[in-house]
């Protein structure tokens, strides 16, 4: 009886082992299938996320480009305004310097006269050379009179008040190359000038241009 029982136990053990191996393989297959499904699900989730990130990056680049372009435009406007202000102050300072020099000359001549008169009347001969200095004074005002008739460079658009070098360059690129085109614009010139209507003092460009002709 003992010999018969032993083989039956071996059979049970073998059967259990086979069932265990079968169950293990089934579990492994299920686990592998679960991993595959997880990978597929992960790819399905990652794809929309990638698209969303790509769209966000493109939107950010477009907005940054727009901001940079707006900044450049504002900077150019500021530079044009700065050039116009510097030109106006430059002209005003030159006029002030001329007036100051003329006043200084008049004071110096008046001081010389006063010192000569204070030295005494006996010096009759020194008074005679005084008329010789008067012609020199008459020559001094003749210099500015000769400077006035200087011909205006009609191609220099910066001679018009309010137009700086940057604006003048843009106008020339647009086809406005002469002061006459601003003073007496044709229909075509008026259309070209409308592109600069946003510039400060645009309404006075025509009047200022006519003053120079």
Coordinates of N, CA, C and O in Angstrom, one line a residue, residues 7-193:
X7 N 3.6 7.0 -5.6 CA 3.4 7.5 -6.9 C 2.2 8.5 -7.0 O 2.3 9.4 -7.8
X8 N 1.2 8.2 -6.3 CA 0.0 9.1 -6.3 C 0.4 10.5 -5.8 O -0.1 11.5 -6.4
X9 N 1.2 10.6 -4.8 CA 1.7 11.9 -4.3 C 2.5 12.6 -5.3 O 2.4 13.8 -5.6
X10 N 3.4 11.8 -6.1 CA 4.2 12.4 -7.1 C 3.4 13.0 -8.2 O 3.6 14.1 -8.8
X11 N 2.3 12.2 -8.6 CA 1.4 12.7 -9.6 C 0.7 14.0 -9.2 O 0.6 14.9 -10.0
X12 N 0.3 14.1 -7.9 CA -0.3 15.3 -7.4 C 0.6 16.5 -7.5 O 0.3 17.6 -7.9
X13 N 1.9 16.2 -7.0 CA 2.9 17.3 -7.0 C 3.1 17.8 -8.4 O 3.2 19.0 -8.7
X14 N 3.3 16.8 -9.4 CA 3.5 17.2 -10.8 C 2.3 18.0 -11.3 O 2.5 19.0 -12.1
X15 N 1.2 17.5 -11.0 CA 0.0 18.2 -11.5 C -0.1 19.6 -10.9 O -0.4 20.6 -11.7
X16 N 0.2 19.8 -9.6 CA 0.2 21.1 -9.0 C 1.2 22.0 -9.6 O 1.0 23.2 -9.9
X17 N 2.4 21.4 -9.9 CA 3.5 22.2 -10.5 C 3.1 22.7 -11.9 O 3.3 23.8 -12.3
X18 N 2.5 21.8 -12.7 CA 2.0 22.1 -14.0 C 1.0 23.2 -14.0 O 1.0 24.2 -14.7
X19 N 0.0 23.1 -13.0 CA -1.0 24.1 -12.9 C -0.4 25.5 -12.5 O -0.8 26.5 -12.9
X20 N 0.6 25.4 -11.6 CA 1.3 26.6 -11.1 C 2.0 27.3 -12.3 O 1.9 28.5 -12.4
X21 N 2.7 26.5 -13.1 CA 3.4 27.0 -14.2 C 2.4 27.7 -15.2 O 2.7 28.7 -15.8
X22 N 1.3 27.0 -15.4 CA 0.3 27.5 -16.3 C -0.3 28.8 -15.8 O -0.4 29.8 -16.6
X23 N -0.6 28.8 -14.5 CA -1.1 30.0 -13.9 C -0.1 31.2 -14.0 O -0.4 32.4 -14.3
X24 N 1.2 30.8 -13.8 CA 2.3 31.8 -13.8 C 2.4 32.4 -15.2 O 2.6 33.7 -15.4
X25 N 2.3 31.5 -16.2 CA 2.4 32.0 -17.6 C 1.3 32.9 -18.0 O 1.4 33.9 -18.7
X26 N 0.1 32.5 -17.5 CA -1.1 33.3 -17.7 C -1.0 34.7 -17.1 O -1.3 35.7 -17.7
X27 N -0.5 34.7 -15.8 CA -0.3 36.0 -15.1 C 0.7 36.8 -15.8 O 0.5 38.0 -16.0
X28 N 1.8 36.2 -16.3 CA 2.8 36.9 -17.0 C 2.3 37.5 -18.3 O 2.6 38.7 -18.7
X29 N 1.4 36.7 -19.0 CA 0.8 37.2 -20.3 C -0.1 38.4 -20.0 O -0.1 39.4 -20.7
X30 N -0.9 38.3 -18.9 CA -1.8 39.4 -18.5 C -1.0 40.6 -18.1 O -1.3 41.8 -18.5
X31 N 0.1 40.4 -17.4 CA 1.0 41.5 -17.0 C 1.6 42.2 -18.3 O 1.6 43.5 -18.4
X32 N 2.1 41.4 -19.2 CA 2.6 42.0 -20.5 C 1.6 42.8 -21.2 O 1.8 43.8 -21.8
X33 N 0.4 42.2 -21.3 CA -0.7 42.9 -22.0 C -1.1 44.2 -21.3 O -1.3 45.2 -22.0
X34 N -1.0 44.2 -20.0 CA -1.3 45.4 -19.2 C -0.2 46.5 -19.5 O -0.5 47.7 -19.7
X35 N 1.0 46.0 -19.6 CA 2.1 47.0 -19.9 C 2.0 47.6 -21.3 O 2.2 48.7 -21.5
X36 N 1.6 46.7 -22.3 CA 1.4 47.2 -23.6 C 0.3 48.2 -23.7 O 0.4 49.3 -24.3
X37 N -0.8 47.9 -23.0 CA -2.0 48.8 -23.0 C -1.6 50.1 -22.3 O -2.0 51.2 -22.7
X38 N -0.7 50.0 -21.2 CA -0.3 51.2 -20.5 C 0.6 52.1 -21.5 O 0.5 53.3 -21.5
X39 N 1.5 51.4 -22.2 CA 2.4 52.1 -23.2 C 1.5 52.9 -24.2 O 1.8 54.0 -24.6
X40 N 0.5 52.1 -24.8 CA -0.4 52.7 -25.8 C -1.1 53.9 -25.2 O -1.2 55.0 -25.8
X41 N -1.6 53.8 -24.0 CA -2.3 54.9 -23.3 C -1.4 56.1 -23.1 O -1.8 57.2 -23.3
X42 N -0.1 55.8 -22.7 CA 0.8 56.8 -22.4 C 1.1 57.6 -23.7 O 1.2 58.8 -23.7
X43 N 1.3 56.9 -24.8 CA 1.5 57.5 -26.1 C 0.3 58.4 -26.6 O 0.5 59.5 -27.1
X44 N -0.9 57.9 -26.3 CA -2.1 58.6 -26.7 C -2.2 59.9 -25.9 O -2.7 60.9 -26.3
X45 N -1.7 59.9 -24.6 CA -1.8 61.1 -23.8 C -0.6 62.0 -24.1 O -0.8 63.2 -24.2
X46 N 0.5 61.5 -24.5 CA 1.7 62.3 -24.8 C 1.5 63.1 -26.1 O 2.0 64.2 -26.2
X47 N 0.9 62.5 -27.1 CA 0.7 63.1 -28.4 C 0.0 64.5 -28.3 O 0.5 65.5 -28.8
X48 N -1.2 64.5 -27.6 CA -1.9 65.8 -27.5 C -1.1 66.8 -26.7 O -1.1 68.0 -26.9
X49 N -0.4 66.3 -25.7 CA 0.4 67.2 -24.8 C 1.5 67.8 -25.7 O 1.8 69.0 -25.5
X50 N 2.1 67.0 -26.5 CA 3.2 67.5 -27.4 C 2.6 68.6 -28.3 O 3.3 69.7 -28.5
X51 N 1.5 68.3 -28.9 CA 0.9 69.3 -29.8 C 0.6 70.6 -29.1 O 0.8 71.7 -29.6
X52 N 0.0 70.4 -27.9 CA -0.3 71.6 -27.1 C 0.9 72.4 -26.7 O 0.9 73.7 -26.8
X53 N 2.0 71.8 -26.4 CA 3.3 72.5 -26.1 C 3.8 73.2 -27.3 O 4.3 74.3 -27.2
X54 N 3.7 72.5 -28.5 CA 4.2 73.1 -29.7 C 3.4 74.3 -30.1 O 4.0 75.4 -30.4
X55 N 2.1 74.2 -29.9 CA 1.2 75.4 -30.2 C 1.5 76.5 -29.3 O 1.6 77.7 -29.7
X56 N 1.8 76.2 -28.0 CA 2.1 77.2 -27.0 C 3.4 77.9 -27.3 O 3.5 79.1 -27.2
X57 N 4.4 77.1 -27.8 CA 5.7 77.7 -28.1 C 5.6 78.6 -29.4 O 6.1 79.7 -29.4
X58 N 4.8 78.2 -30.4 CA 4.6 79.0 -31.6 C 3.9 80.3 -31.2 O 4.2 81.4 -31.7
X59 N 2.9 80.2 -30.3 CA 2.2 81.4 -29.9 C 3.1 82.4 -29.2 O 3.0 83.6 -29.4
X60 N 3.9 81.8 -28.3 CA 4.9 82.7 -27.6 C 5.9 83.4 -28.5 O 6.1 84.6 -28.4
X61 N 6.3 82.6 -29.6 CA 7.3 83.2 -30.5 C 6.6 84.4 -31.3 O 7.2 85.4 -31.6
X62 N 5.3 84.1 -31.7 CA 4.6 85.2 -32.4 C 4.4 86.4 -31.6 O 4.6 87.5 -32.1
X63 N 4.0 86.2 -30.3 CA 3.8 87.4 -29.4 C 5.1 88.1 -29.2 O 5.1 89.3 -29.1
X64 N 6.2 87.4 -29.0 CA 7.5 88.0 -28.8 C 7.9 88.8 -30.0 O 8.5 89.9 -29.9
X65 N 7.7 88.2 -31.2 CA 8.0 89.0 -32.4 C 7.2 90.2 -32.5 O 7.7 91.3 -32.9
X66 N 5.9 90.1 -32.2 CA 5.1 91.3 -32.3 C 5.5 92.4 -31.3 O 5.6 93.6 -31.6
X67 N 5.9 92.0 -30.1 CA 6.4 92.9 -29.1 C 7.7 93.6 -29.5 O 7.9 94.8 -29.4
X68 N 8.6 92.8 -30.1 CA 9.9 93.4 -30.6 C 9.6 94.4 -31.7 O 10.3 95.4 -31.8
X69 N 8.7 94.0 -32.6 CA 8.4 95.0 -33.7 C 7.8 96.3 -33.2 O 8.1 97.3 -33.7
X70 N 6.9 96.1 -32.2 CA 6.3 97.3 -31.6 C 7.3 98.2 -30.9 O 7.3 99.4 -31.0
X71 N 8.2 97.5 -30.2 CA 9.3 98.2 -29.5 C 10.2 99.0 -30.5 O 10.6 100.1 -30.3
X72 N 10.6 98.3 -31.6 CA 11.4 99.0 -32.6 C 10.7 100.2 -33.2 O 11.3 101.2 -33.5
X73 N 9.4 100.0 -33.5 CA 8.7 101.2 -34.1 C 8.6 102.3 -33.1 O 8.9 103.5 -33.5
X74 N 8.4 102.1 -31.8 CA 8.3 103.1 -30.8 C 9.7 103.8 -30.7 O 9.8 105.0 -30.5
X75 N 10.8 102.9 -30.7 CA 12.1 103.5 -30.6 C 12.5 104.4 -31.8 O 13.1 105.4 -31.6
X76 N 12.1 104.0 -33.0 CA 12.3 104.8 -34.1 C 11.6 106.2 -34.0 O 12.1 107.2 -34.4
X77 N 10.3 106.1 -33.5 CA 9.6 107.4 -33.4 C 10.3 108.3 -32.3 O 10.3 109.5 -32.5
X78 N 10.7 107.6 -31.3 CA 11.4 108.4 -30.2 C 12.7 109.1 -30.8 O 13.0 110.2 -30.5
X79 N 13.4 108.3 -31.6 CA 14.7 108.9 -32.2 C 14.3 110.0 -33.1 O 15.1 111.0 -33.1
X80 N 13.3 109.9 -33.9 CA 12.9 111.0 -34.8 C 12.5 112.2 -34.0 O 12.9 113.3 -34.4
X81 N 11.8 112.0 -33.0 CA 11.4 113.2 -32.1 C 12.6 113.8 -31.5 O 12.7 115.0 -31.4
X82 N 13.5 112.9 -31.0 CA 14.7 113.5 -30.4 C 15.6 114.3 -31.4 O 16.1 115.3 -31.1
X83 N 15.7 113.7 -32.7 CA 16.4 114.5 -33.7 C 15.8 115.8 -34.0 O 16.5 116.8 -34.1
X84 N 14.4 115.8 -34.0 CA 13.7 117.1 -34.3 C 14.0 118.1 -33.2 O 14.2 119.3 -33.4
X85 N 13.9 117.6 -31.9 CA 14.1 118.5 -30.8 C 15.6 119.0 -30.8 O 15.8 120.2 -30.6
X86 N 16.5 118.1 -31.1 CA 17.9 118.6 -31.1 C 18.2 119.6 -32.2 O 19.0 120.5 -32.0
X87 N 17.5 119.4 -33.3 CA 17.7 120.3 -34.4 C 17.2 121.7 -34.0 O 17.8 122.7 -34.3
X88 N 16.0 121.7 -33.4 CA 15.4 123.0 -33.0 C 16.3 123.7 -32.0 O 16.5 124.9 -32.0
X89 N 16.7 122.9 -31.0 CA 17.6 123.5 -30.0 C 18.9 124.0 -30.6 O 19.5 125.0 -30.1
X90 N 19.4 123.2 -31.5 CA 20.7 123.6 -32.2 C 20.6 124.9 -32.9 O 21.4 125.8 -32.8
X91 N 19.5 125.1 -33.6 CA 19.2 126.4 -34.4 C 19.1 127.5 -33.4 O 19.6 128.6 -33.6
X92 N 18.3 127.3 -32.3 CA 18.1 128.3 -31.3 C 19.4 128.7 -30.7 O 19.6 129.9 -30.4
X93 N 20.2 127.7 -30.3 CA 21.5 128.0 -29.7 C 22.4 128.8 -30.6 O 23.1 129.7 -30.1
X94 N 22.4 128.5 -31.9 CA 23.3 129.3 -32.8 C 22.8 130.7 -32.9 O 23.7 131.6 -32.9
X95 N 21.5 130.9 -33.0 CA 21.0 132.3 -33.0 C 21.4 133.1 -31.8 O 21.8 134.2 -31.8
X96 N 21.3 132.4 -30.6 CA 21.6 133.0 -29.3 C 23.1 133.4 -29.3 O 23.5 134.4 -28.8
X97 N 23.9 132.5 -29.8 CA 25.4 132.8 -29.8 C 25.7 134.0 -30.7 O 26.5 134.8 -30.4
X98 N 25.0 134.0 -31.9 CA 25.2 135.2 -32.8 C 24.9 136.5 -32.1 O 25.6 137.5 -32.2
X99 N 23.7 136.5 -31.4 CA 23.2 137.7 -30.7 C 24.2 138.1 -29.6 O 24.5 139.2 -29.4
X100 N 24.7 137.1 -28.9 CA 25.6 137.3 -27.8 C 26.9 137.9 -28.3 O 27.5 138.9 -27.7
X101 N 27.4 137.4 -29.5 CA 28.7 137.9 -30.0 C 28.5 139.4 -30.5 O 29.3 140.2 -30.3
X102 N 27.3 139.6 -31.1 CA 27.1 141.0 -31.6 C 27.0 142.0 -30.4 O 27.5 143.1 -30.5
X103 N 26.3 141.5 -29.4 CA 26.2 142.4 -28.2 C 27.5 142.6 -27.5 O 27.8 143.7 -27.1
X104 N 28.4 141.6 -27.6 CA 29.7 141.7 -27.0 C 30.5 142.7 -27.7 O 31.3 143.5 -27.2
X105 N 30.4 142.6 -29.1 CA 31.2 143.6 -29.9 C 30.7 145.0 -29.7 O 31.5 146.0 -29.6
X106 N 29.4 145.2 -29.5 CA 28.9 146.6 -29.3 C 29.3 147.1 -27.9 O 29.7 148.3 -27.8
X107 N 29.4 146.2 -26.9 CA 29.8 146.6 -25.6 C 31.3 147.0 -25.6 O 31.8 148.0 -25.0
X108 N 32.1 146.2 -26.4 CA 33.5 146.4 -26.5 C 33.8 147.8 -27.2 O 34.6 148.6 -26.8
X109 N 33.0 148.0 -28.3 CA 33.2 149.3 -29.0 C 32.8 150.5 -28.1 O 33.5 151.5 -28.1
X110 N 31.7 150.3 -27.4 CA 31.3 151.4 -26.5 C 32.3 151.7 -25.4 O 32.5 152.8 -25.0
X111 N 32.9 150.6 -24.9 CA 33.9 150.7 -23.8 C 35.1 151.5 -24.4 O 35.7 152.3 -23.7
X112 N 35.5 151.2 -25.6 CA 36.7 151.8 -26.2 C 36.4 153.3 -26.4 O 37.3 154.1 -26.1
X113 N 35.2 153.6 -26.8 CA 34.8 155.0 -27.0 C 34.9 155.8 -25.6 O 35.4 156.9 -25.5
X114 N 34.3 155.1 -24.6 CA 34.3 155.8 -23.3 C 35.7 156.0 -22.8 O 36.0 157.0 -22.2
X115 N 36.6 155.0 -23.0 CA 38.0 155.1 -22.5 C 38.7 156.2 -23.2 O 39.5 157.0 -22.6
X116 N 38.5 156.4 -24.5 CA 39.1 157.4 -25.3 C 38.7 158.8 -24.8 O 39.4 159.7 -24.7
X117 N 37.3 158.9 -24.6 CA 36.8 160.2 -24.1 C 37.3 160.5 -22.7 O 37.5 161.7 -22.4
X118 N 37.5 159.5 -21.9 CA 38.0 159.7 -20.5 C 39.4 160.1 -20.4 O 39.9 160.7 -19.5
X119 N 40.2 159.8 -21.5 CA 41.6 160.1 -21.4 C 41.9 161.6 -21.5 O 42.9 162.1 -21.2
X120 N 40.9 162.4 -22.1 CA 41.1 163.8 -22.1 C 40.9 164.4 -23.5 O 41.1 163.7 -24.5
X121 N 40.4 165.7 -23.5 CA 40.2 166.4 -24.8 C 41.5 166.8 -25.5 O 41.4 166.9 -26.7
X122 N 42.6 167.1 -24.8 CA 43.8 167.5 -25.5 C 44.2 166.6 -26.7 O 44.8 167.0 -27.6
X123 N 43.9 165.3 -26.5 CA 44.3 164.4 -27.6 C 43.3 164.5 -28.8 O 42.4 163.8 -28.9
X124 N 43.6 165.6 -29.5 CA 42.7 165.9 -30.7 C 43.0 164.9 -31.8 O 42.1 164.6 -32.6
X125 N 44.3 164.6 -32.0 CA 44.6 163.8 -33.1 C 44.1 162.3 -33.0 O 43.7 161.7 -34.0
X126 N 44.0 161.8 -31.7 CA 43.5 160.4 -31.6 C 42.1 160.3 -32.0 O 41.6 159.3 -32.3
X127 N 41.3 161.4 -31.9 CA 39.9 161.4 -32.3 C 39.7 161.2 -33.8 O 38.6 160.7 -34.2
X128 N 40.6 161.6 -34.6 CA 40.5 161.5 -36.0 C 40.4 160.1 -36.5 O 39.7 159.7 -37.4
X129 N 41.2 159.2 -35.9 CA 41.2 157.8 -36.4 C 39.9 157.1 -36.1 O 39.6 156.1 -36.6
X130 N 39.0 157.7 -35.2 CA 37.7 157.1 -34.8 C 36.9 156.8 -36.1 O 36.3 155.7 -36.2
X131 N 36.8 157.8 -37.0 CA 36.0 157.5 -38.2 C 36.5 156.3 -39.0 O 35.8 155.7 -39.7
X132 N 37.8 156.1 -38.9 CA 38.4 154.9 -39.7 C 37.8 153.6 -39.1 O 37.7 152.6 -39.9
X133 N 37.4 153.5 -37.8 CA 36.9 152.3 -37.3 C 35.5 152.1 -37.6 O 34.9 151.0 -37.6
X134 N 34.7 153.2 -37.9 CA 33.3 153.1 -38.2 C 33.1 152.3 -39.5 O 32.2 151.5 -39.5
X135 N 33.9 152.4 -40.5 CA 33.7 151.6 -41.7 C 33.8 150.1 -41.3 O 33.2 149.3 -41.9
X136 N 34.7 149.8 -40.4 CA 34.8 148.4 -39.9 C 33.5 147.9 -39.3 O 33.1 146.8 -39.5
X137 N 32.8 148.8 -38.6 CA 31.5 148.4 -38.0 C 30.5 148.2 -39.1 O 29.6 147.4 -39.0
X138 N 30.5 149.0 -40.1 CA 29.6 148.9 -41.2 C 29.8 147.6 -42.0 O 28.9 147.0 -42.5
X139 N 31.0 147.1 -42.0 CA 31.3 145.8 -42.7 C 30.7 144.7 -41.9 O 30.3 143.7 -42.4
X140 N 30.7 144.8 -40.6 CA 30.2 143.7 -39.7 C 28.7 143.3 -40.0 O 28.4 142.2 -40.2
X141 N 27.8 144.3 -40.1 CA 26.4 144.0 -40.5 C 26.3 143.5 -41.9 O 25.4 142.8 -42.3
X142 N 27.3 143.8 -42.8 CA 27.3 143.3 -44.2 C 27.4 141.8 -44.3 O 26.9 141.2 -45.2
X143 N 28.1 141.2 -43.3 CA 28.3 139.8 -43.3 C 27.0 139.0 -43.2 O 26.8 138.1 -44.0
X144 N 26.2 139.3 -42.2 CA 24.9 138.5 -42.1 C 24.0 138.8 -43.3 O 23.3 138.0 -43.8
X145 N 24.1 140.1 -43.9 CA 23.3 140.4 -45.1 C 23.7 139.5 -46.2 O 22.9 139.1 -47.0
X146 N 25.0 139.2 -46.3 CA 25.5 138.4 -47.4 C 25.1 136.9 -47.2 O 25.0 136.2 -48.1
X147 N 25.0 136.5 -45.9 CA 24.7 135.1 -45.6 C 23.2 134.8 -45.9 O 22.9 133.7 -46.1
X148 N 22.3 135.8 -45.8 CA 20.9 135.6 -46.0 C 20.6 135.1 -47.4 O 19.8 134.1 -47.6
X149 N 21.1 135.6 -48.5 CA 20.8 135.2 -49.8 C 21.3 133.8 -50.2 O 21.3 133.5 -51.4
X150 N 21.9 133.1 -49.3 CA 22.4 131.8 -49.6 C 21.3 130.9 -50.2 O 20.2 130.8 -49.6
X151 N 21.6 130.2 -51.3 CA 20.5 129.4 -51.9 C 20.2 128.2 -51.0 O 21.0 127.6 -50.4
X152 N 18.9 127.9 -50.9 CA 18.4 126.8 -50.1 C 18.6 125.5 -50.9 O 18.3 125.4 -52.1
X153 N 19.2 124.5 -50.2 CA 19.3 123.2 -50.8 C 18.0 122.5 -50.8 O 17.5 122.0 -49.8
X154 N 17.3 122.5 -52.0 CA 15.9 122.0 -52.0 C 15.8 120.5 -51.8 O 14.7 120.0 -51.4
X155 N 16.9 119.8 -51.9 CA 16.9 118.4 -51.6 C 17.1 118.1 -50.1 O 17.0 116.9 -49.7
X156 N 17.4 119.1 -49.3 CA 17.6 118.9 -47.8 C 16.3 119.1 -47.1 O 15.9 120.2 -46.7
X157 N 15.6 118.0 -46.9 CA 14.3 118.0 -46.3 C 14.4 118.4 -44.8 O 13.4 118.8 -44.2
X158 N 15.6 118.2 -44.2 CA 15.7 118.5 -42.8 C 15.7 120.0 -42.5 O 15.6 120.4 -41.4
X159 N 15.8 120.8 -43.6 CA 15.7 122.3 -43.4 C 14.3 122.7 -43.0 O 14.1 123.8 -42.4
X160 N 13.3 121.8 -43.2 CA 11.9 122.1 -42.8 C 11.8 121.8 -41.3 O 12.2 120.7 -40.9
X161 N 11.2 122.7 -40.5 CA 11.1 122.5 -39.1 C 10.2 121.3 -38.9 O 9.1 121.1 -39.4
X162 N 10.7 120.4 -37.9 CA 9.9 119.2 -37.6 C 10.3 118.0 -38.3 O 9.9 116.9 -38.0
X163 N 11.1 118.1 -39.3 CA 11.6 116.9 -40.1 C 13.0 116.6 -39.7 O 13.9 117.4 -40.0
X164 N 13.2 115.5 -39.1 CA 14.6 115.1 -38.7 C 15.2 114.2 -39.8 O 14.6 113.9 -40.8
X165 N 16.5 113.8 -39.6 CA 17.2 113.0 -40.6 C 16.5 111.6 -40.9 O 16.4 111.2 -42.0
X166 N 15.9 111.0 -39.8 CA 15.3 109.7 -40.0 C 14.0 109.9 -40.9 O 13.8 109.1 -41.8
X167 N 13.2 110.9 -40.6 CA 12.0 111.2 -41.3 C 12.3 111.6 -42.8 O 11.7 111.2 -43.7
X168 N 13.4 112.4 -42.9 CA 13.8 112.8 -44.3 C 14.2 111.6 -45.1 O 13.8 111.5 -46.3
X169 N 14.9 110.7 -44.5 CA 15.3 109.5 -45.2 C 14.1 108.7 -45.7 O 14.0 108.2 -46.8
X170 N 13.1 108.5 -44.8 CA 11.9 107.8 -45.1 C 11.1 108.5 -46.3 O 10.6 107.8 -47.1
X171 N 11.1 109.8 -46.2 CA 10.4 110.5 -47.2 C 11.0 110.4 -48.6 O 10.4 110.2 -49.6
X172 N 12.4 110.4 -48.6 CA 13.1 110.2 -49.9 C 12.9 108.8 -50.4 O 12.8 108.6 -51.6
X173 N 12.8 107.8 -49.5 CA 12.6 106.5 -49.9 C 11.2 106.4 -50.5 O 10.9 105.5 -51.4
X174 N 10.2 107.2 -50.0 CA 8.8 107.2 -50.5 C 8.7 108.0 -51.8 O 7.6 108.0 -52.4
X175 N 9.7 108.7 -52.2 CA 9.6 109.5 -53.4 C 9.6 111.0 -53.2 O 9.5 111.8 -54.2
X176 N 9.6 111.5 -52.0 CA 9.6 112.9 -51.7 C 11.0 113.4 -51.5 O 11.6 113.2 -50.5
X177 N 11.6 113.9 -52.6 CA 13.0 114.2 -52.6 C 13.3 115.7 -52.6 O 14.5 116.1 -52.6
X178 N 12.3 116.6 -52.7 CA 12.5 118.0 -52.8 C 11.6 118.8 -51.9 O 10.4 118.3 -51.6
X179 N 12.0 119.9 -51.4 CA 11.2 120.8 -50.6 C 10.0 121.3 -51.3 O 8.9 121.5 -50.8
X180 N 10.1 121.4 -52.6 CA 9.0 121.9 -53.5 C 7.8 120.9 -53.5 O 6.7 121.3 -53.5
X181 N 8.2 119.6 -53.4 CA 7.1 118.6 -53.3 C 6.3 118.7 -52.1 O 5.1 118.3 -52.0
X182 N 6.8 119.3 -51.0 CA 6.1 119.5 -49.7 C 5.4 120.8 -49.7 O 4.3 120.9 -49.2
X183 N 6.0 121.8 -50.3 CA 5.4 123.2 -50.4 C 4.3 123.2 -51.3 O 3.2 123.7 -51.0
X184 N 4.4 122.6 -52.5 CA 3.4 122.6 -53.5 C 3.2 121.2 -54.0 O 3.6 120.9 -55.2
X185 N 2.6 120.3 -53.2 CA 2.6 118.9 -53.6 C 1.5 118.6 -54.7 O 0.5 119.3 -54.7
X186 N 1.8 117.7 -55.6 CA 0.9 117.3 -56.6 C 0.0 116.2 -55.9 O 0.1 115.9 -54.8
X187 N -1.0 115.7 -56.7 CA -1.9 114.7 -56.2 C -1.2 113.5 -55.7 O -1.4 112.9 -54.7
X188 N -0.2 113.1 -56.5 CA 0.6 111.9 -56.2 C 1.5 112.2 -55.0 O 1.6 111.3 -54.1
X189 N 2.0 113.4 -54.9 CA 2.8 113.7 -53.7 C 2.0 113.8 -52.4 O 2.5 113.4 -51.3
X190 N 0.8 114.3 -52.5 CA -0.1 114.3 -51.4 C -0.4 112.9 -50.8 O -0.4 112.7 -49.6
X191 N -0.6 112.0 -51.8 CA -0.8 110.6 -51.3 C 0.4 110.0 -50.6 O 0.3 109.3 -49.6
X192 N 1.6 110.4 -51.1 CA 2.8 109.9 -50.5 C 3.0 110.5 -49.1 O 3.5 109.9 -48.2
X193 N 2.7 111.8 -49.0 CA 2.8 112.5 -47.7 C 1.9 112.0 -46.7 O 2.2 112.2 -45.5

